[in-house]
């Protein structure tokens, strides 16, 4: 055993690592953290400004190696690194916030996924006309220019996709400059203020757009989206995620189930944004997310067997639902869902209780007292991919 | 007694471990300080470096000498590889193993990174680099230096220049 002095001298330090290793470490860091590390010592500064860094990040993300800009200066490598991180942060599912002047109903859900050549393609998700399938319509594409900057477009119209904090983005017409402005740090109200304070005056934008002769007339209304952070269930949270199911109207609807910090579960229906109905209305909730485990009581078994699964009718024959129930949870409904125009006094409907039946395959169904229907839900995405699209 | 198997690789007689399955072929690894480690070829193949050597038939009867990896670190790398080939599907268990595995002093972690880099064990490299990155997150430059005992080797002019270039870290 070496003496402590000799051991200390021989101990490997961060700066002793080969550049490959430093690049690998930096590739795991968001740009601000990588920048802080770069200021620590020469070895890290060298790795951080190396054109190999965005390459390392691209490889880690499973993307093709980025095109080398002819300038290939540390600045362009850094821009490329920052853009790759921005694209990575955009990945996933997002929910549209209702705008102040909804011109027409628009799908509330957007999915950002990798497309060929290190591009991010966003699609709007909507119920398709066919049963349980989800239709995807093209939305924004985000790619990286040779300069390393992020470039976004909605069809042919250049747009900006800016982050307001980590979980909120704004998609708006490009003012033509500084698309990559990003607000870092500060509390959410501060960020919102900074974002809007830094916007160009409407006049400047419009003049520039007229100069460029944009075909699409009129200002594009900024569209706000918030992230859906947990879109898939886990072992510990089997109900969590974005789900789809056929509701009483025999149409496909989207449902978002979230767990809160105090052991409760809430489900909201996510529908197209239209009018005063925010498109994100509460459906059911519970403060106690513990399940009833088998063996179930006679009462529970009777209750389940008396219910009818709402099924999708496809070309004459109905899908057979015969899934085994693995666990049951007691829930409460929001009264305005069950009957938007309650004929009964409000008090009677307020705490309508219901059940969630968790099936063996990981999906679940729910229903309420007073109705004998079960709405069965399925995953919208599995392992990061949207399933059942048409 | 060494025999050549159908795919051309040599089976090193694993006489010491009598409970080793006939099917699992062993390979001997030598650390820089001459210590000898017997591992299954499957676990050793997690190292792309060793895997290529085995494929190219460069592994002789003696085994593989690893002059760049000390015994204590090699033992840890082998422990990692053994655990990961054993039951790759039990994600929760492996996650907790990994968490315990990287719970070591920084200099040990750096040694493991060096070894994993040299041996090209991608998963181990990712795990350790992610761990180092996690300790860097949300820290100031001074905090990063203090945490890892990094000596500031910039001249004052260089430091000013670097900070200017990375200005966006401080906004």
Coordinates of C-alpha atoms in Angstrom, one line a residue:
Chain A
X1 CA 0.0 0.0 0.0
X2 CA 1.5 3.3 -1.1
X3 CA 1.9 6.0 1.5
X4 CA -0.8 8.6 1.5
X5 CA 1.5 11.3 0.1
X6 CA 2.6 9.1 -2.8
X7 CA -1.0 8.0 -3.4
X8 CA -2.2 11.6 -3.6
X9 CA 0.5 12.4 -6.1
X10 CA -0.4 9.3 -8.2
X11 CA -4.2 9.9 -8.1
X12 CA -5.8 10.5 -11.4
X13 CA -7.3 14.0 -11.8
X14 CA -10.0 15.0 -14.2
X15 CA -7.4 16.9 -16.3
X16 CA -5.4 13.7 -16.7
X17 CA -8.1 12.0 -18.7
X18 CA -7.6 11.6 -22.4
X19 CA -9.6 14.0 -24.6
X20 CA -11.9 11.2 -25.7
X21 CA -13.1 10.8 -22.1
X22 CA -13.4 14.6 -21.5
X23 CA -15.5 14.8 -24.7
X24 CA -17.7 12.0 -23.4
X25 CA -18.3 13.8 -20.1
X26 CA -19.0 17.1 -21.8
X27 CA -21.4 15.5 -24.2
X28 CA -23.6 14.6 -21.2
X29 CA -23.8 18.2 -20.1
X30 CA -26.2 20.9 -21.2
X31 CA -24.4 23.9 -22.8
X32 CA -24.3 26.1 -19.7
X33 CA -22.7 23.4 -17.7
X34 CA -20.3 22.5 -20.4
X35 CA -19.4 26.2 -20.6
X36 CA -18.7 26.3 -16.9
X37 CA -16.6 23.2 -17.1
X38 CA -14.7 24.7 -20.0
X39 CA -13.6 27.5 -17.8
X40 CA -12.1 25.2 -15.2
X41 CA -8.8 24.3 -16.8
X42 CA -7.0 24.1 -20.2
X43 CA -7.8 20.4 -20.8
X44 CA -11.5 21.0 -20.4
X45 CA -11.4 24.2 -22.4
X46 CA -9.7 22.4 -25.3
X47 CA -12.2 19.6 -25.3
X48 CA -15.2 22.0 -25.1
X49 CA -14.1 23.9 -28.1
X50 CA -13.2 20.9 -30.1
X51 CA -15.3 20.1 -33.2
X52 CA -15.3 16.6 -31.9
X53 CA -17.7 17.6 -29.1
X54 CA -20.8 18.0 -31.2
X55 CA -19.8 14.8 -33.0
X56 CA -19.6 13.0 -29.6
X57 CA -23.1 14.3 -28.7
X58 CA -24.5 13.4 -32.1
X59 CA -23.2 9.9 -31.8
X60 CA -24.7 9.6 -28.3
X61 CA -28.0 10.7 -29.6
X62 CA -27.8 8.2 -32.4
X63 CA -27.7 10.8 -35.1
X64 CA -25.6 10.8 -38.3
X65 CA -22.3 12.8 -37.9
X66 CA -23.1 16.5 -38.5
X67 CA -21.9 18.2 -41.6
X68 CA -18.7 20.1 -41.0
X69 CA -19.0 23.8 -41.6
X70 CA -16.4 25.2 -44.0
X71 CA -15.3 27.6 -41.2
X72 CA -15.0 24.9 -38.6
X73 CA -14.1 27.4 -35.9
X74 CA -14.7 26.8 -32.1
X75 CA -17.7 29.1 -32.4
X76 CA -19.5 27.0 -35.0
X77 CA -18.7 23.8 -33.0
X78 CA -20.2 25.4 -29.9
X79 CA -23.3 26.5 -31.9
X80 CA -23.7 23.0 -33.3
X81 CA -23.4 21.6 -29.8
X82 CA -26.0 24.0 -28.5
X83 CA -28.3 23.2 -31.4
X84 CA -28.0 19.5 -30.8
X85 CA -28.9 20.0 -27.2
X86 CA -31.9 22.2 -28.1
X87 CA -33.2 19.5 -30.5
X88 CA -32.7 16.9 -27.8
X89 CA -34.7 19.0 -25.3
X90 CA -37.6 19.3 -27.9
X91 CA -38.0 15.6 -28.1
X92 CA -41.2 14.2 -26.7
X93 CA -44.8 15.0 -26.4
X94 CA -46.1 18.5 -25.9
X95 CA -49.6 19.9 -25.1
X96 CA -50.8 23.1 -26.7
X97 CA -52.0 25.9 -24.4
X98 CA -55.3 27.5 -25.5
X99 CA -54.7 30.8 -27.3
X100 CA -56.6 33.9 -26.6
X101 CA -58.2 34.0 -30.0
X102 CA -58.8 30.5 -31.2
X103 CA -59.5 30.9 -34.9
X104 CA -60.4 27.3 -35.4
X105 CA -60.0 24.2 -33.3
X106 CA -56.6 22.7 -33.6
X107 CA -55.1 19.5 -32.3
X108 CA -53.7 19.9 -28.8
X109 CA -51.0 17.4 -28.9
X110 CA -47.7 17.6 -30.7
X111 CA -45.0 15.0 -30.9
X112 CA -41.4 15.9 -31.7
X113 CA -39.5 13.0 -33.1
X114 CA -36.2 12.4 -34.9
X115 CA -36.4 12.5 -38.7
X116 CA -33.7 11.6 -41.2
X117 CA -30.5 13.7 -41.3
X118 CA -30.5 14.9 -37.8
X119 CA -33.8 16.8 -38.2
X120 CA -36.5 17.0 -35.6
X121 CA -40.0 16.6 -37.1
X122 CA -43.0 17.6 -35.0
X123 CA -46.5 16.3 -35.8
X124 CA -49.9 17.2 -34.5
X125 CA -51.7 14.2 -33.1
X126 CA -55.5 13.9 -33.6
X127 CA -58.0 11.1 -33.4
X128 CA -58.2 9.5 -36.8
X129 CA -61.4 8.4 -38.4
X130 CA -60.5 4.8 -37.9
X131 CA -61.0 3.3 -34.5
X132 CA -58.1 3.6 -32.2
X133 CA -55.6 5.0 -34.7
X134 CA -54.0 8.4 -34.2
X135 CA -53.5 10.6 -37.2
X136 CA -50.3 12.6 -37.5
X137 CA -50.3 15.8 -39.5
X138 CA -47.0 17.6 -40.2
X139 CA -46.2 20.5 -38.0
X140 CA -42.8 22.1 -37.4
X141 CA -39.5 20.8 -38.6
X142 CA -36.3 21.8 -36.7
X143 CA -32.9 21.3 -38.3
X144 CA -29.4 22.5 -37.9
X145 CA -27.9 24.7 -40.6
X146 CA -24.3 24.5 -41.7
X147 CA -23.5 27.4 -39.5
X148 CA -24.5 25.3 -36.5
X149 CA -27.6 27.4 -35.8
X150 CA -31.1 26.0 -35.3
X151 CA -33.5 26.5 -38.1
X152 CA -37.2 25.9 -37.8
X153 CA -40.0 26.0 -40.3
X154 CA -43.7 25.4 -40.4
X155 CA -44.2 24.1 -43.9
X156 CA -42.5 26.8 -45.9
X157 CA -42.8 29.5 -43.3
X158 CA -39.7 30.1 -41.2
X159 CA -40.5 30.0 -37.5
X160 CA -38.8 30.2 -34.2
X161 CA -39.1 27.6 -31.5
X162 CA -38.0 29.2 -28.3
X163 CA -37.8 27.8 -24.9
X164 CA -39.3 29.6 -21.9
X165 CA -37.7 27.6 -19.2
X166 CA -37.3 23.9 -19.8
X167 CA -40.9 22.8 -20.2
X168 CA -42.5 25.5 -22.2
X169 CA -41.9 26.4 -25.9
X170 CA -43.3 29.1 -28.1
X171 CA -43.6 28.6 -31.8
X172 CA -43.9 31.9 -33.7
X173 CA -43.1 33.5 -37.0
X174 CA -39.4 34.2 -37.3
X175 CA -38.6 37.8 -36.8
X176 CA -35.5 37.2 -38.9
X177 CA -32.9 37.6 -36.2
X178 CA -31.6 35.7 -33.3
X179 CA -33.8 32.7 -33.6
X180 CA -31.7 31.0 -31.0
X181 CA -32.5 33.3 -28.1
X182 CA -33.0 31.2 -25.0
X183 CA -34.0 32.2 -21.5
X184 CA -31.9 30.5 -18.8
X185 CA -32.4 30.6 -15.1
X186 CA -34.7 32.8 -13.1
X187 CA -38.2 32.0 -12.0
X188 CA -40.9 31.3 -14.5
X189 CA -42.5 34.7 -14.4
X190 CA -39.1 36.3 -14.9
X191 CA -38.5 34.1 -18.0
X192 CA -41.9 35.0 -19.5
X193 CA -41.1 38.7 -19.0
X194 CA -37.7 38.4 -20.5
X195 CA -39.1 36.5 -23.5
X196 CA -41.7 39.1 -24.3
X197 CA -39.5 42.0 -23.4
X198 CA -36.9 40.8 -25.9
X199 CA -39.3 40.4 -28.8
X200 CA -38.8 42.7 -31.6
X201 CA -41.4 45.4 -32.0
X202 CA -44.2 44.2 -34.3
X203 CA -43.4 46.9 -36.8
X204 CA -39.8 45.7 -37.4
X205 CA -41.0 42.2 -37.9
X206 CA -43.7 43.2 -40.3
X207 CA -41.5 45.5 -42.3
X208 CA -38.9 42.7 -42.7
X209 CA -41.6 40.2 -43.7
X210 CA -42.9 42.5 -46.3
X211 CA -39.5 43.1 -47.6
X212 CA -38.9 39.3 -47.9
X213 CA -42.3 39.0 -49.6
X214 CA -43.7 36.3 -47.5
X215 CA -46.5 34.4 -49.2
X216 CA -48.4 33.5 -46.1
X217 CA -50.0 36.8 -45.3
X218 CA -50.8 38.0 -41.8
X219 CA -49.1 37.4 -38.5
X220 CA -48.8 33.9 -37.3
X221 CA -50.3 33.7 -33.9
X222 CA -47.6 32.5 -31.4
X223 CA -48.4 28.9 -30.3
X224 CA -47.5 27.9 -26.8
X225 CA -46.9 24.3 -25.7
X226 CA -46.0 22.8 -22.4
X227 CA -44.2 19.5 -22.1
X228 CA -45.9 16.3 -21.2
X229 CA -43.0 15.0 -19.0
X230 CA -44.2 11.5 -18.2
X231 CA -46.0 10.2 -21.2
X232 CA -45.6 6.5 -20.4
X233 CA -46.4 4.4 -17.3
X234 CA -43.8 2.9 -15.1
X235 CA -43.8 0.0 -12.7
X236 CA -44.3 2.3 -9.8
X237 CA -46.8 4.5 -11.6
X238 CA -48.8 2.2 -13.8
X239 CA -51.5 4.7 -14.7
X240 CA -49.2 7.5 -15.6
X241 CA -49.0 8.8 -19.2
X242 CA -50.9 9.9 -22.2
X243 CA -53.6 7.5 -23.2
X244 CA -56.3 7.2 -25.8
X245 CA -59.7 5.5 -25.7
X246 CA -63.1 5.4 -27.2
X247 CA -65.5 7.5 -25.0
X248 CA -69.3 7.4 -24.7
X249 CA -69.6 9.4 -27.9
X250 CA -67.9 6.6 -29.8
X251 CA -65.0 8.9 -30.7
X252 CA -61.4 8.6 -29.8
X253 CA -60.2 10.9 -27.1
X254 CA -56.9 11.5 -25.4
X255 CA -56.4 11.3 -21.7
X256 CA -53.5 12.5 -19.6
X257 CA -52.9 10.8 -16.2
X258 CA -50.5 12.4 -13.8
X259 CA -49.3 11.5 -10.3
X260 CA -48.8 14.3 -7.8
X261 CA -46.3 14.6 -5.0
X262 CA -48.8 13.6 -2.3
X263 CA -49.8 10.2 -3.6
X264 CA -52.7 11.2 -5.7
X265 CA -53.6 10.6 -9.3
X266 CA -55.5 13.0 -11.7
X267 CA -56.8 12.3 -15.2
X268 CA -57.6 15.0 -17.6
X269 CA -59.1 14.8 -21.0
X270 CA -57.0 16.5 -23.7
X271 CA -59.2 17.6 -26.6
X272 CA -58.9 20.1 -29.4
X273 CA -58.6 23.7 -28.2
X274 CA -61.8 25.4 -28.9
X275 CA -63.8 28.2 -27.3
X276 CA -64.0 28.5 -23.5
X277 CA -63.5 24.8 -23.0
X278 CA -59.8 24.8 -22.3
X279 CA -59.4 21.4 -23.9
X280 CA -57.7 20.1 -20.8
X281 CA -60.6 19.3 -18.5
X282 CA -60.4 17.2 -15.3
X283 CA -62.1 13.9 -15.6
X284 CA -61.3 11.9 -12.5
X285 CA -59.0 12.0 -9.5
X286 CA -58.1 10.3 -6.3
X287 CA -56.0 11.3 -3.4
X288 CA -55.0 7.7 -2.7
X289 CA -53.3 5.8 -5.5
X290 CA -53.2 2.5 -3.8
X291 CA -54.7 -0.4 -5.6
X292 CA -57.0 -3.1 -4.4
X293 CA -55.2 -6.4 -4.9
X294 CA -56.8 -9.8 -5.7
X295 CA -58.7 -11.7 -4.5
X296 CA -61.4 -9.1 -5.1
X297 CA -64.6 -9.0 -3.2
X298 CA -67.8 -10.3 -4.6
X299 CA -69.1 -6.8 -4.8
X300 CA -66.2 -5.6 -6.9
X301 CA -66.4 -8.6 -9.2
X302 CA -70.1 -8.1 -9.7
X303 CA -69.6 -4.4 -10.4
X304 CA -67.0 -5.2 -13.1
X305 CA -69.0 -7.9 -14.7
X306 CA -72.1 -5.7 -15.0
X307 CA -70.3 -3.1 -17.0
X308 CA -70.0 -3.0 -20.7
X309 CA -66.8 -2.0 -22.4
X310 CA -67.2 0.7 -24.9
X311 CA -66.0 -0.8 -28.1
X312 CA -65.0 0.5 -31.4
X313 CA -67.0 -0.9 -34.3
X314 CA -64.8 -1.6 -37.3
X315 CA -66.4 -2.9 -40.4
X316 CA -69.2 -4.8 -38.8
X317 CA -67.4 -6.6 -36.1
X318 CA -66.5 -5.4 -32.7
X319 CA -63.2 -5.8 -30.9
X320 CA -63.5 -8.4 -28.2
X321 CA -62.4 -7.1 -24.8
X322 CA -61.6 -10.0 -22.5
X323 CA -58.6 -8.8 -20.5
X324 CA -58.0 -10.1 -17.0
X325 CA -58.1 -7.5 -14.3
X326 CA -55.0 -7.4 -12.2
X327 CA -55.7 -4.5 -9.8
X328 CA -58.5 -2.1 -9.0
X329 CA -58.4 1.5 -7.8
X330 CA -61.2 3.7 -6.4
X331 CA -61.6 7.1 -8.0
X332 CA -63.8 10.2 -7.9
X333 CA -65.1 11.9 -10.9
X334 CA -65.4 15.6 -11.7
X335 CA -69.1 16.3 -11.9
X336 CA -69.1 18.4 -15.0
X337 CA -67.8 15.6 -17.1
X338 CA -70.3 13.0 -16.4
X339 CA -73.2 15.2 -17.4
X340 CA -72.4 18.7 -18.7
X341 CA -76.0 19.7 -18.2
X342 CA -76.9 18.1 -14.9
X343 CA -80.6 17.6 -14.5
X344 CA -80.0 16.3 -11.0
X345 CA -79.0 18.8 -8.2
X346 CA -75.3 19.5 -8.3
X347 CA -74.7 18.0 -4.9
X348 CA -75.7 14.6 -6.0
X349 CA -73.2 14.5 -8.8
X350 CA -70.3 16.2 -7.1
X351 CA -68.4 13.2 -5.8
X352 CA -69.4 10.5 -8.2
X353 CA -67.2 7.6 -7.4
X354 CA -65.8 5.1 -9.8
X355 CA -63.3 2.5 -10.5
X356 CA -60.1 2.0 -12.5
X357 CA -59.5 -1.6 -13.6
X358 CA -55.9 -2.2 -14.4
X359 CA -55.5 -5.0 -16.8
X360 CA -52.9 -7.6 -17.0
X361 CA -51.4 -6.2 -20.2
X362 CA -50.7 -2.8 -18.5
X363 CA -53.6 -0.9 -20.0
X364 CA -56.6 0.1 -17.9
X365 CA -60.3 1.0 -18.1
X366 CA -62.4 3.2 -15.9
X367 CA -66.1 3.8 -15.2
X368 CA -68.4 5.6 -12.8
X369 CA -71.3 4.7 -10.5
X370 CA -74.6 5.3 -12.3
X371 CA -73.2 4.3 -15.7
X372 CA -72.4 0.8 -16.7
X373 CA -69.8 1.7 -19.3
X374 CA -66.1 1.1 -19.1
X375 CA -63.8 3.3 -21.2
X376 CA -60.7 1.3 -22.0
X377 CA -57.5 3.1 -22.6
X378 CA -54.4 2.2 -24.6
X379 CA -50.9 3.7 -24.8
X380 CA -50.3 6.6 -27.2
X381 CA -46.6 6.0 -27.2
X382 CA -44.5 3.0 -26.2
X383 CA -40.7 3.3 -25.6
X384 CA -40.8 6.8 -27.1
X385 CA -42.6 5.9 -30.3
X386 CA -46.1 6.9 -31.2
X387 CA -48.0 3.6 -31.9
X388 CA -51.1 2.9 -34.0
X389 CA -50.8 5.8 -36.4
X390 CA -52.8 6.2 -39.6
Chain B
X1 CA -4.8 -28.3 -21.7
X2 CA -5.9 -25.8 -24.4
X3 CA -8.1 -26.8 -27.3
X4 CA -9.2 -25.0 -30.4
X5 CA -12.9 -24.6 -30.8
X6 CA -14.8 -24.4 -34.0
X7 CA -14.7 -20.6 -34.3
X8 CA -10.9 -20.6 -33.9
X9 CA -10.7 -19.2 -30.4
X10 CA -8.7 -21.0 -27.8
X11 CA -10.2 -22.4 -24.7
X12 CA -7.9 -21.8 -21.7
X13 CA -8.2 -24.6 -19.3
X14 CA -10.0 -23.2 -16.3
X15 CA -8.8 -25.9 -13.9
X16 CA -9.1 -23.8 -10.8
X17 CA -12.8 -23.3 -11.1
X18 CA -14.2 -26.8 -11.2
X19 CA -17.8 -25.6 -11.1
X20 CA -17.5 -23.7 -14.4
X21 CA -19.9 -24.9 -17.0
X22 CA -18.2 -26.8 -19.8
X23 CA -19.9 -24.4 -22.2
X24 CA -18.5 -21.1 -20.8
X25 CA -15.1 -20.5 -22.3
X26 CA -12.7 -18.7 -20.1
X27 CA -10.0 -16.2 -21.0
X28 CA -7.1 -15.0 -18.8
X29 CA -6.4 -11.3 -18.4
X30 CA -3.2 -9.9 -16.9
X31 CA -3.2 -6.5 -15.2
X32 CA -0.2 -4.1 -15.5
X33 CA 1.1 -5.4 -12.1
X34 CA 1.0 -9.0 -13.3
X35 CA -2.1 -10.2 -11.5
X36 CA -4.1 -12.9 -13.3
X37 CA -7.9 -12.8 -13.8
X38 CA -10.0 -15.5 -15.2
X39 CA -13.2 -14.3 -16.9
X40 CA -15.7 -15.8 -19.3
X41 CA -15.2 -14.9 -22.9
X42 CA -18.7 -13.5 -22.9
X43 CA -17.9 -11.0 -20.1
X44 CA -14.5 -10.2 -21.7
X45 CA -16.2 -9.5 -25.0
X46 CA -17.9 -6.5 -23.4
X47 CA -14.5 -4.9 -24.0
X48 CA -14.5 -4.2 -27.8
X49 CA -10.7 -4.1 -27.6
X50 CA -10.6 -7.7 -26.2
X51 CA -13.4 -8.8 -28.4
X52 CA -11.6 -7.7 -31.6
X53 CA -8.5 -9.5 -30.3
X54 CA -10.4 -12.7 -29.8
X55 CA -12.0 -12.4 -33.2
X56 CA -8.8 -11.8 -34.9
X57 CA -7.2 -14.8 -33.2
X58 CA -4.7 -12.6 -31.4
X59 CA -5.3 -14.2 -28.0
X60 CA -2.7 -16.9 -27.3
X61 CA -2.7 -19.6 -24.7
X62 CA -1.4 -17.3 -22.1
X63 CA -4.1 -14.7 -22.3
X64 CA -4.3 -11.0 -22.7
X65 CA -1.8 -8.6 -21.2
X66 CA -3.3 -5.2 -20.3
X67 CA -0.3 -3.0 -19.5
X68 CA -2.5 0.0 -19.0
X69 CA -4.8 -1.3 -16.4
X70 CA -3.9 -1.9 -12.8
X71 CA -5.2 -4.9 -10.8
X72 CA -7.6 -3.1 -8.5
X73 CA -9.2 -1.2 -11.5
X74 CA -9.3 -4.3 -13.7
X75 CA -11.0 -6.2 -10.9
X76 CA -13.7 -3.6 -10.8
X77 CA -14.2 -3.6 -14.6
X78 CA -14.5 -7.3 -14.6
X79 CA -17.0 -7.1 -11.8
X80 CA -19.0 -4.7 -13.9
X81 CA -18.9 -6.9 -17.0
X82 CA -19.7 -10.1 -15.1
X83 CA -22.8 -8.4 -13.6
X84 CA -24.0 -7.0 -16.9
X85 CA -23.7 -10.2 -18.9
X86 CA -25.3 -12.2 -16.1
X87 CA -28.9 -10.8 -16.3
X88 CA -29.1 -8.0 -18.7
X89 CA -32.9 -7.8 -18.5
X90 CA -33.4 -7.0 -14.9
X91 CA -33.2 -3.3 -15.3
X92 CA -34.1 -2.3 -11.8
X93 CA -31.5 -4.6 -10.2
X94 CA -28.8 -3.4 -12.7
X95 CA -29.7 0.2 -12.0
X96 CA -29.1 -0.3 -8.3
X97 CA -25.9 -2.2 -9.0
X98 CA -24.6 0.6 -11.2
X99 CA -25.5 3.2 -8.6
X100 CA -23.4 1.4 -6.0
X101 CA -20.6 0.7 -8.5
X102 CA -20.0 4.4 -9.2
X103 CA -20.2 5.4 -5.6
X104 CA -16.4 5.7 -5.3
X105 CA -13.8 8.4 -5.0
X106 CA -13.3 10.6 -8.0
X107 CA -9.8 9.4 -8.7
X108 CA -11.0 5.8 -8.8
X109 CA -13.8 6.8 -11.1
X110 CA -11.3 8.5 -13.4
X111 CA -9.2 5.4 -13.4
X112 CA -12.2 3.3 -14.3
X113 CA -12.9 5.8 -17.1
X114 CA -9.4 5.5 -18.4
X115 CA -9.6 1.7 -18.3
X116 CA -13.0 1.6 -19.9
X117 CA -11.8 4.0 -22.6
X118 CA -8.7 1.8 -23.3
X119 CA -10.7 -1.4 -23.2
X120 CA -13.6 0.2 -25.1
X121 CA -16.4 -0.9 -22.8
X122 CA -19.1 1.5 -24.0
X123 CA -21.7 1.0 -21.3
X124 CA -19.2 1.4 -18.5
X125 CA -17.7 4.5 -20.1
X126 CA -21.2 6.0 -20.5
X127 CA -22.1 5.2 -16.9
X128 CA -19.0 6.7 -15.4
X129 CA -19.0 9.8 -17.6
X130 CA -22.6 10.4 -16.8
X131 CA -21.7 10.2 -13.2
X132 CA -19.0 12.8 -13.5
X133 CA -21.3 15.0 -15.6
X134 CA -24.0 14.7 -12.9
X135 CA -21.6 16.1 -10.4
X136 CA -20.7 19.0 -12.6
X137 CA -24.3 20.0 -13.3
X138 CA -25.4 23.4 -12.0
X139 CA -22.0 24.2 -10.5
X140 CA -20.0 27.3 -10.9
X141 CA -16.5 27.2 -12.3
X142 CA -15.0 27.6 -8.8
X143 CA -17.2 24.8 -7.4
X144 CA -16.1 22.5 -10.2
X145 CA -12.5 23.2 -9.6
X146 CA -12.9 22.5 -5.9
X147 CA -14.9 19.4 -6.3
X148 CA -12.3 17.7 -8.5
X149 CA -9.2 19.4 -7.2
X150 CA -8.6 21.0 -10.6
X151 CA -5.7 23.4 -10.7
X152 CA -6.4 26.5 -12.6
X153 CA -3.7 26.4 -15.3
X154 CA -4.8 29.4 -17.3
X155 CA -2.8 32.7 -17.4
X156 CA -5.0 35.6 -16.3
X157 CA -5.3 36.7 -19.9
X158 CA -6.3 33.2 -21.0
X159 CA -8.8 32.9 -18.3
X160 CA -10.4 36.2 -19.2
X161 CA -10.6 35.1 -22.8
X162 CA -12.1 31.8 -22.0
X163 CA -14.7 33.3 -19.7
X164 CA -15.7 35.8 -22.4
X165 CA -16.1 33.0 -24.9
X166 CA -18.3 31.1 -22.6
X167 CA -20.2 34.1 -21.4
X168 CA -23.5 32.5 -21.7
X169 CA -22.7 30.2 -18.8
X170 CA -22.8 33.2 -16.4
X171 CA -26.0 34.8 -17.6

